[in-house]
Every structure is written in structure tokens, then in C-alpha cells.
mmCIF file of C-alpha atoms in Angstrom:
data_model
loop_
_atom_site.group_PDB
_atom_site.id
_atom_site.type_symbol
_atom_site.label_atom_id
_atom_site.label_comp_id
_atom_site.label_asym_id
_atom_site.label_seq_id
_atom_site.Cartn_x
_atom_site.Cartn_y
_atom_site.Cartn_z
ATOM 1 C CA MET E 1 3.016 8.626 -21.990
ATOM 2 C CA ILE E 2 2.999 5.479 -24.130
ATOM 3 C CA ARG E 3 5.000 3.758 -21.418
ATOM 4 C CA VAL E 4 2.327 4.683 -18.872
ATOM 5 C CA VAL E 5 -0.449 3.276 -21.084
ATOM 6 C CA ARG E 6 1.482 0.047 -21.571
ATOM 7 C CA ASN E 7 1.962 -0.224 -17.809
ATOM 8 C CA VAL E 8 -1.759 0.397 -17.187
ATOM 9 C CA ARG E 9 -2.475 -2.596 -19.396
ATOM 10 C CA LEU E 10 -0.081 -4.624 -17.265
ATOM 11 C CA TRP E 11 -1.981 -3.754 -14.065
ATOM 12 C CA PHE E 12 -4.892 -5.857 -15.193
ATOM 13 C CA ALA E 13 -2.965 -8.650 -16.878
ATOM 14 C CA PRO E 14 -1.083 -10.729 -14.304
ATOM 15 C CA GLU E 15 -0.135 -13.291 -16.951
ATOM 16 C CA ALA E 16 1.698 -10.668 -18.958
ATOM 17 C CA VAL E 17 3.979 -9.850 -16.030
ATOM 18 C CA ARG E 18 4.613 -13.502 -15.291
ATOM 19 C CA GLU E 19 5.591 -14.323 -18.865
ATOM 20 C CA GLU E 20 8.817 -12.408 -18.588
ATOM 21 C CA GLY E 21 11.977 -13.504 -16.845
ATOM 22 C CA SER E 22 12.007 -15.741 -13.795
ATOM 23 C CA THR E 23 10.167 -15.534 -10.482
ATOM 24 C CA PRO E 24 12.360 -13.714 -7.939
ATOM 25 C CA ASP E 25 12.765 -14.772 -4.325
ATOM 26 C CA TYR E 26 9.325 -14.318 -2.764
ATOM 27 C CA ARG E 27 10.832 -12.102 -0.072
ATOM 28 C CA PHE E 28 11.748 -9.499 -2.675
ATOM 29 C CA SER E 29 8.204 -9.613 -4.030
ATOM 30 C CA LEU E 30 6.806 -9.151 -0.545
ATOM 31 C CA ALA E 31 9.175 -6.243 0.111
ATOM 32 C CA ASN E 32 7.973 -4.665 -3.119
ATOM 33 C CA GLU E 33 4.393 -5.224 -2.008
ATOM 34 C CA ARG E 34 5.067 -3.524 1.329
ATOM 35 C CA THR E 35 6.607 -0.551 -0.419
ATOM 36 C CA PHE E 36 3.481 -0.350 -2.565
ATOM 37 C CA LEU E 37 1.318 -0.459 0.554
ATOM 38 C CA ALA E 38 3.419 2.263 2.199
ATOM 39 C CA TRP E 39 2.805 4.519 -0.827
ATOM 40 C CA LEU E 40 -0.883 3.653 -0.666
ATOM 41 C CA ARG E 41 -0.930 4.665 2.981
ATOM 42 C CA THR E 42 0.749 7.922 2.032
ATOM 43 C CA ALA E 43 -2.024 8.459 -0.506
ATOM 44 C CA LEU E 44 -4.697 7.674 2.075
ATOM 45 C CA ALA E 45 -3.050 10.038 4.561
ATOM 46 C CA LEU E 46 -3.055 12.818 1.943
ATOM 47 C CA ILE E 47 -6.755 12.147 1.306
ATOM 48 C CA GLY E 48 -7.421 12.219 5.056
ATOM 49 C CA GLY E 49 -5.494 15.500 5.191
ATOM 50 C CA GLY E 50 -7.750 16.893 2.469
ATOM 51 C CA PHE E 51 -10.816 16.018 4.525
ATOM 52 C CA ALA E 52 -9.186 17.429 7.639
ATOM 53 C CA VAL E 53 -8.436 20.796 6.009
ATOM 54 C CA ASP E 54 -12.073 20.996 4.910
ATOM 55 C CA GLN E 55 -13.493 19.947 8.269
ATOM 56 C CA PHE E 56 -11.196 21.361 10.895
ATOM 57 C CA LEU E 57 -10.332 24.789 9.470
ATOM 58 C CA PRO E 58 -13.855 26.240 9.278
ATOM 59 C CA ASP E 59 -12.699 29.837 9.737
ATOM 60 C CA LEU E 60 -10.666 29.718 6.550
ATOM 61 C CA PRO E 61 -12.098 31.611 3.550
ATOM 62 C CA ARG E 62 -13.801 29.072 1.319
ATOM 63 C CA PRO E 63 -11.520 29.388 -1.759
ATOM 64 C CA TRP E 64 -8.439 28.733 0.364
ATOM 65 C CA ARG E 65 -10.054 25.860 2.186
ATOM 66 C CA VAL E 66 -11.283 24.167 -0.971
ATOM 67 C CA GLY E 67 -8.055 24.914 -2.807
ATOM 68 C CA LEU E 68 -5.845 23.391 -0.112
ATOM 69 C CA ALA E 69 -8.140 20.398 0.270
ATOM 70 C CA LEU E 70 -8.203 19.761 -3.480
ATOM 71 C CA ALA E 71 -4.415 20.100 -3.684
ATOM 72 C CA LEU E 72 -4.029 17.414 -1.005
ATOM 73 C CA LEU E 73 -6.626 15.164 -2.634
ATOM 74 C CA ALA E 74 -4.984 15.519 -6.039
ATOM 75 C CA ALA E 75 -1.628 14.631 -4.479
ATOM 76 C CA GLY E 76 -3.330 11.552 -2.980
ATOM 77 C CA VAL E 77 -4.671 10.474 -6.381
ATOM 78 C CA VAL E 78 -1.290 10.889 -8.073
ATOM 79 C CA CYS E 79 0.415 9.054 -5.223
ATOM 80 C CA ALA E 80 -1.957 6.073 -5.453
ATOM 81 C CA LEU E 81 -1.666 5.757 -9.234
ATOM 82 C CA ARG E 82 2.075 6.107 -9.115
ATOM 83 C CA ALA E 83 2.196 3.451 -6.378
ATOM 84 C CA VAL E 84 0.771 0.789 -8.717
ATOM 85 C CA ASP E 85 2.869 1.962 -11.621
ATOM 86 C CA HIS E 86 6.077 1.793 -9.625
ATOM 87 C CA TRP E 87 5.103 -1.581 -8.161
ATOM 88 C CA VAL E 88 4.540 -3.071 -11.620
ATOM 89 C CA ARG E 89 7.810 -1.640 -12.905
ATOM 90 C CA CYS E 90 9.772 -2.950 -9.904
ATOM 91 C CA GLU E 91 8.150 -6.364 -10.213
ATOM 92 C CA ARG E 92 9.060 -6.546 -13.901
ATOM 93 C CA ALA E 93 12.601 -5.322 -13.300
ATOM 94 C CA MET E 94 13.100 -7.999 -10.649
ATOM 95 C CA ARG E 95 11.807 -10.684 -13.016
ATOM 96 C CA ARG E 96 14.143 -9.514 -15.764
ATOM 97 C CA GLY E 97 17.080 -9.149 -13.380
ATOM 98 C CA GLU E 98 17.418 -5.454 -14.225
ATOM 99 C CA ASP E 99 18.147 -2.556 -11.886
ATOM 100 C CA LEU E 100 15.122 -1.225 -10.053
ATOM 101 C CA PRO E 101 13.657 1.852 -11.728
ATOM 102 C CA ALA E 102 14.896 5.178 -10.426
ATOM 103 C CA SER E 103 12.248 7.763 -9.686
ATOM 104 C CA ARG E 104 12.066 11.466 -9.006
ATOM 105 C CA PHE E 105 8.536 11.133 -7.626
ATOM 106 C CA PRO E 106 9.589 11.156 -3.933
ATOM 107 C CA ALA E 107 11.382 14.483 -4.453
ATOM 108 C CA VAL E 108 8.396 15.958 -6.329
ATOM 109 C CA LEU E 109 5.946 14.782 -3.674
ATOM 110 C CA SER E 110 8.135 16.194 -0.897
ATOM 111 C CA LEU E 111 8.235 19.587 -2.629
ATOM 112 C CA VAL E 112 4.437 19.587 -3.143
ATOM 113 C CA ILE E 113 3.851 18.724 0.515
ATOM 114 C CA ALA E 114 6.325 21.402 1.613
ATOM 115 C CA VAL E 115 4.520 23.999 -0.509
ATOM 116 C CA VAL E 116 1.129 22.942 0.874
ATOM 117 C CA ALA E 117 2.495 23.028 4.426
ATOM 118 C CA VAL E 118 3.934 26.530 3.959
ATOM 119 C CA ALA E 119 0.637 27.692 2.432
ATOM 120 C CA MET E 120 -1.236 26.276 5.422
ATOM 121 C CA VAL E 121 1.058 28.001 7.905
ATOM 122 C CA VAL E 122 0.631 31.317 6.060
ATOM 123 C CA VAL E 123 -3.145 30.922 5.858
ATOM 124 C CA VAL E 124 -3.539 29.914 9.490
ATOM 125 C CA LEU E 125 -1.258 32.724 10.708
ATOM 126 C CA ALA E 126 -3.085 35.255 8.524
ATOM 127 C CA GLY E 127 -6.426 34.082 9.888
ATOM 128 C CA TRP E 128 -5.040 34.266 13.403
ATOM 129 C CA ALA E 129 -3.703 37.811 12.979
ATOM 130 C CA GLY E 130 -6.712 39.155 11.095
ATOM 131 C CA MET J 1 12.520 -24.478 -1.562
ATOM 132 C CA SER J 2 12.676 -27.964 -0.166
ATOM 133 C CA GLY J 3 11.362 -27.299 3.331
ATOM 134 C CA ALA J 4 8.340 -25.299 2.237
ATOM 135 C CA ARG J 5 5.123 -27.136 2.836
ATOM 136 C CA GLY J 6 3.115 -25.154 5.333
ATOM 137 C CA PRO J 7 3.215 -22.703 8.222
ATOM 138 C CA GLY J 8 4.666 -25.374 10.498
ATOM 139 C CA ALA J 9 7.292 -26.516 8.031
ATOM 140 C CA GLY J 10 10.016 -24.451 9.685
ATOM 141 C CA ALA J 11 9.579 -26.143 13.006
ATOM 142 C CA THR J 12 9.501 -29.703 11.683
ATOM 143 C CA ASP J 13 12.262 -29.402 9.100
ATOM 144 C CA GLY J 14 14.603 -27.182 11.051
ATOM 145 C CA GLY J 15 14.769 -29.089 14.313
ATOM 146 C CA ASP J 16 16.342 -32.539 14.125
ATOM 147 C CA ASP J 17 14.998 -33.649 17.480
ATOM 148 C CA GLY J 18 11.464 -33.647 16.131
ATOM 149 C CA GLU J 19 10.068 -31.686 19.043
ATOM 150 C CA GLY J 20 10.481 -28.244 17.624
ATOM 151 C CA ALA J 21 6.811 -27.565 16.985
ATOM 152 C CA GLY J 22 6.044 -26.013 20.328
ATOM 153 C CA ARG J 23 9.422 -24.406 20.941
ATOM 154 C CA PRO J 24 10.176 -20.725 20.847
ATOM 155 C CA ARG J 25 11.683 -19.759 17.508
ATOM 156 C CA ASP J 26 15.068 -18.662 18.769
ATOM 157 C CA ALA J 27 15.788 -22.235 19.784
ATOM 158 C CA GLU J 28 15.859 -23.096 16.090
ATOM 159 C CA SER J 29 17.972 -20.181 15.045
ATOM 160 C CA HIS J 30 20.707 -21.278 17.450
ATOM 161 C CA GLN J 31 20.828 -24.610 15.663
ATOM 162 C CA ASP J 32 20.909 -23.202 12.152
ATOM 163 C CA PRO J 33 24.624 -22.437 11.780
ATOM 164 C CA GLY J 34 25.517 -26.078 12.426
ATOM 165 C CA GLN J 35 23.235 -27.516 9.764
ATOM 166 C CA HIS J 36 25.015 -27.843 6.459
ATOM 167 C CA GLN J 37 22.633 -30.236 4.776
ATOM 168 C CA GLU J 38 19.845 -27.659 4.557
ATOM 169 C CA PRO J 39 20.388 -25.449 1.486
ATOM 170 C CA SER J 40 17.279 -23.284 1.927
ATOM 171 C CA PRO J 41 16.421 -21.726 5.283
ATOM 172 C CA PRO J 42 13.720 -23.689 7.086
ATOM 173 C CA ARG J 43 11.810 -20.539 7.831
ATOM 174 C CA ASP J 44 12.081 -16.930 6.877
ATOM 175 C CA PRO J 45 14.106 -15.172 9.594
ATOM 176 C CA GLY J 46 12.799 -11.827 8.402
ATOM 177 C CA LEU J 47 9.132 -12.768 9.007
ATOM 178 C CA GLN J 48 8.282 -11.284 5.629
ATOM 179 C CA PRO J 49 4.710 -12.628 5.412
ATOM 180 C CA GLU J 50 3.907 -11.280 8.867
ATOM 181 C CA ARG J 51 5.334 -7.902 8.017
ATOM 182 C CA THR J 52 3.353 -7.831 4.799
ATOM 183 C CA ARG J 53 0.210 -8.777 6.674
ATOM 184 C CA LEU J 54 0.792 -5.949 9.139
ATOM 185 C CA ALA J 55 1.413 -3.549 6.241
ATOM 186 C CA TRP J 56 -2.022 -4.478 4.858
ATOM 187 C CA ARG J 57 -3.486 -3.947 8.311
ATOM 188 C CA ARG J 58 -1.918 -0.482 8.561
ATOM 189 C CA THR J 59 -3.231 0.344 5.125
ATOM 190 C CA THR J 60 -6.789 -0.620 6.012
ATOM 191 C CA LEU J 61 -6.468 1.439 9.211
ATOM 192 C CA SER J 62 -5.416 4.468 7.169
ATOM 193 C CA GLY J 63 -8.365 3.798 4.886
ATOM 194 C CA THR J 64 -10.663 3.627 7.926
ATOM 195 C CA VAL J 65 -9.500 7.052 9.085
ATOM 196 C CA ALA J 66 -10.161 8.513 5.626
ATOM 197 C CA ALA J 67 -13.586 6.833 5.419
ATOM 198 C CA VAL J 68 -14.603 8.086 8.882
ATOM 199 C CA LEU J 69 -13.600 11.622 7.859
ATOM 200 C CA ALA J 70 -15.611 11.159 4.647
ATOM 201 C CA VAL J 71 -18.731 10.165 6.578
ATOM 202 C CA ARG J 72 -18.208 13.066 8.963
ATOM 203 C CA THR J 73 -17.965 15.460 6.022
ATOM 204 C CA ALA J 74 -21.047 13.941 4.378
ATOM 205 C CA LEU J 75 -23.138 14.342 7.541
ATOM 206 C CA HIS J 76 -21.674 17.639 8.678
ATOM 207 C CA ASP J 77 -23.721 20.429 7.140
ATOM 208 C CA GLY J 78 -27.097 18.782 6.792
ATOM 209 C CA ALA J 79 -27.251 15.398 5.095
ATOM 210 C CA THR J 80 -28.303 15.918 1.483
ATOM 211 C CA PRO J 81 -29.153 12.868 -0.659
ATOM 212 C CA ALA J 82 -26.189 13.600 -2.938
ATOM 213 C CA GLY J 83 -23.870 13.924 0.033
ATOM 214 C CA LEU J 84 -25.135 10.670 1.479
ATOM 215 C CA ALA J 85 -24.634 8.905 -1.863
ATOM 216 C CA VAL J 86 -21.017 10.107 -2.060
ATOM 217 C CA GLY J 87 -20.504 9.090 1.562
ATOM 218 C CA ALA J 88 -21.820 5.629 0.710
ATOM 219 C CA LEU J 89 -19.388 5.475 -2.232
ATOM 220 C CA CYS J 90 -16.524 6.272 0.136
ATOM 221 C CA CYS J 91 -17.701 3.508 2.492
ATOM 222 C CA ALA J 92 -17.816 1.105 -0.458
ATOM 223 C CA CYS J 93 -14.202 2.023 -1.281
ATOM 224 C CA TRP J 94 -13.231 1.353 2.309
ATOM 225 C CA LEU J 95 -15.040 -2.004 2.196
ATOM 226 C CA GLY J 96 -13.216 -2.835 -1.046
ATOM 227 C CA LEU J 97 -9.847 -2.153 0.613
ATOM 228 C CA VAL J 98 -10.767 -4.276 3.634
ATOM 229 C CA LEU J 99 -11.891 -7.190 1.451
ATOM 230 C CA LEU J 100 -8.752 -7.001 -0.693
ATOM 231 C CA ALA J 101 -6.623 -6.960 2.442
ATOM 232 C CA GLY J 102 -8.513 -9.921 3.875
ATOM 233 C CA ALA J 103 -8.106 -11.974 0.700
ATOM 234 C CA ARG J 104 -4.408 -11.140 0.444
ATOM 235 C CA THR J 105 -3.819 -11.904 4.133
ATOM 236 C CA ARG J 106 -5.395 -15.335 3.721
ATOM 237 C CA ARG J 107 -3.238 -16.095 0.670
ATOM 238 C CA LEU J 108 -0.116 -15.002 2.543
ATOM 239 C CA GLY J 109 -0.858 -17.476 5.283
ATOM 240 C CA SER J 110 -1.881 -20.318 2.966
ATOM 241 C CA SER J 111 1.611 -21.546 2.060
ATOM 242 C CA ALA J 112 5.184 -21.206 3.267
ATOM 243 C CA VAL J 113 6.220 -19.565 -0.008
ATOM 244 C CA PRO J 114 3.518 -16.942 -0.496
ATOM 245 C CA PRO J 115 2.631 -16.070 -4.079
ATOM 246 C CA ALA J 116 3.330 -12.551 -5.292
ATOM 247 C CA LEU J 117 0.584 -9.957 -5.201
ATOM 248 C CA ALA J 118 -1.579 -10.059 -8.346
ATOM 249 C CA PRO J 119 -1.352 -6.854 -10.390
ATOM 250 C CA ARG J 120 -5.129 -6.827 -10.535
ATOM 251 C CA ALA J 121 -5.364 -6.696 -6.723
ATOM 252 C CA ALA J 122 -2.777 -3.899 -6.587
ATOM 253 C CA ALA J 123 -4.671 -1.948 -9.224
ATOM 254 C CA ALA J 124 -7.972 -2.539 -7.403
ATOM 255 C CA ALA J 125 -6.511 -1.265 -4.124
ATOM 256 C CA ALA J 126 -5.137 1.837 -5.842
ATOM 257 C CA LEU J 127 -8.438 2.434 -7.648
ATOM 258 C CA CYS J 128 -10.325 2.209 -4.319
ATOM 259 C CA THR J 129 -7.980 4.908 -3.016
ATOM 260 C CA VAL J 130 -8.491 7.052 -6.125
ATOM 261 C CA ALA J 131 -12.280 6.668 -5.907
ATOM 262 C CA LEU J 132 -12.096 7.696 -2.249
ATOM 263 C CA ALA J 133 -10.193 10.836 -3.301
ATOM 264 C CA VAL J 134 -12.742 11.590 -6.044
ATOM 265 C CA GLY J 135 -15.561 11.192 -3.545
ATOM 266 C CA ALA J 136 -13.661 13.462 -1.167
ATOM 267 C CA ALA J 137 -13.306 16.131 -3.865
ATOM 268 C CA ALA J 138 -17.061 15.909 -4.551
ATOM 269 C CA LEU J 139 -17.832 16.282 -0.837
ATOM 270 C CA VAL J 140 -15.428 19.176 -0.343
ATOM 271 C CA MET J 141 -16.694 21.203 -3.304
#
């Protein structure tokens, strides 16, 4: 938790990142930036999915609809915040010449999306049958 | 980075005949293996700035889809003032993303060795996304 708070401070202090280590090849920085943007797109897609569940499944009972939509939106929020955090950590690791940080977030996100997808299939099939 | 002065630096530094400016790029890459006096590549063969620019473009497109869905949700079951306000917030987030992308795209094109993304810009882009999600949650509930 303390690590996260320290990283949040780094988000808004570009000088603090630049003080450490040496500037890596700009191509590595740009690759890191593109990875960050890809995670941001994932977050935006999850948010769009939340809207879509709310808008395009009108026959769903309201608790299910709102619950699924909020689950997707929450996943989008976590994904966006984690995108910056991971970007800052990768940038710092590259400056220090350390290994890039390992992360179990992709696995966790995949599991969450799988659970939401299964829930959606069940809900849609149940609505279809009943 | 000796040959890094501007977008056209690759053409002028890489080709010895001095007429490389208007040539297709593969003409240069055929010459590259024979040039031993050039320690740094005259241009980036991976087109990293272009790819990064396109990544920003894709991101703003994703944001546009989310913002359009937000406006649709806000207007769907009768436009209430609160719903419209949240819809406007979502549009502001979208605008923030587009402006950030525009500023970053210009910086990427401004020099041959583009500066790294500022943490503040990254945080701002992520916060726009988070605010969009918060607005979405308010609209959905």
C-alpha cells in the first residue's frame, strides 16, 4: 500500500522520475508508452462494455443489469489506475537498469472478465428460456 | 544520437548522394549495411513515433465510443438535468483525452528523438478514463 502511495506521488512529479538513473533509448520509452495506451484502451473498452450492458440488454432484471455494468466499470477503473502505476514502475526500472516489474494483474483481469462473460451467458440464456 | 535533428534528418544523413529527401525509404535501408561510419541509425527502422501516434489515435477512438455510449445513456430515458450534467462530464473527459493525445502527438513529431511521456500526462489520461467510468456508474445507477 505504501508503495502505491509513493508511486501516486511519482505520477505528478516528472522530475522525481528523471532524477534516477539514466535516460533509456527513446524507443523503449515509446514502447512503454504504447503498452500504457493499450491498457488504457482496455479500460475504455471495459467502460464501453458497462454502458453496453446497461443499454442493450433492456430485458434483463435491473439488479443483474446494474450489477454486471458496475462490475465492468469497476474493472475499467482498476485497469486505468494500474496502467499508470505499471507505466511509472517500468519507466523507473528502465532508468535504473533493473528488470521490468512482474505483474499478476493480467491473469487477475482475465479471470474477472471470464467470470463476467460466464455470468452474462447465464443471464442471457436464462432470460431467453424464461 | 548524431544524426538526430529533425523529421528529415534520416533522409539527409543516411543518403550520401544528397538526393535522398524525396526517395522511398527502402532505398536508404539498402544502403545502410555498407555504411560503417554511422554509429547511430539515421532513422528509426521500427517507426516508433508513428506507432505511438497511432496508439494515441486508437485510444481516442476507444474514448469516443465510450463517450458516445455515455451520451446515449444520458439521453435515453428522458433527459434529466442530472443526467445531462453527467453526460457533459463524460464529454469533458473525452475532450481531455483528445487534447492530451493532440499535445503528445505534436511533441512526438517535433524532434527526431522524441521525449518520453510526462508522468503528469499519463496520470491525466488515466484520470480522464476513471472519471468517465465514475460518470458511467452514476448514469447506470
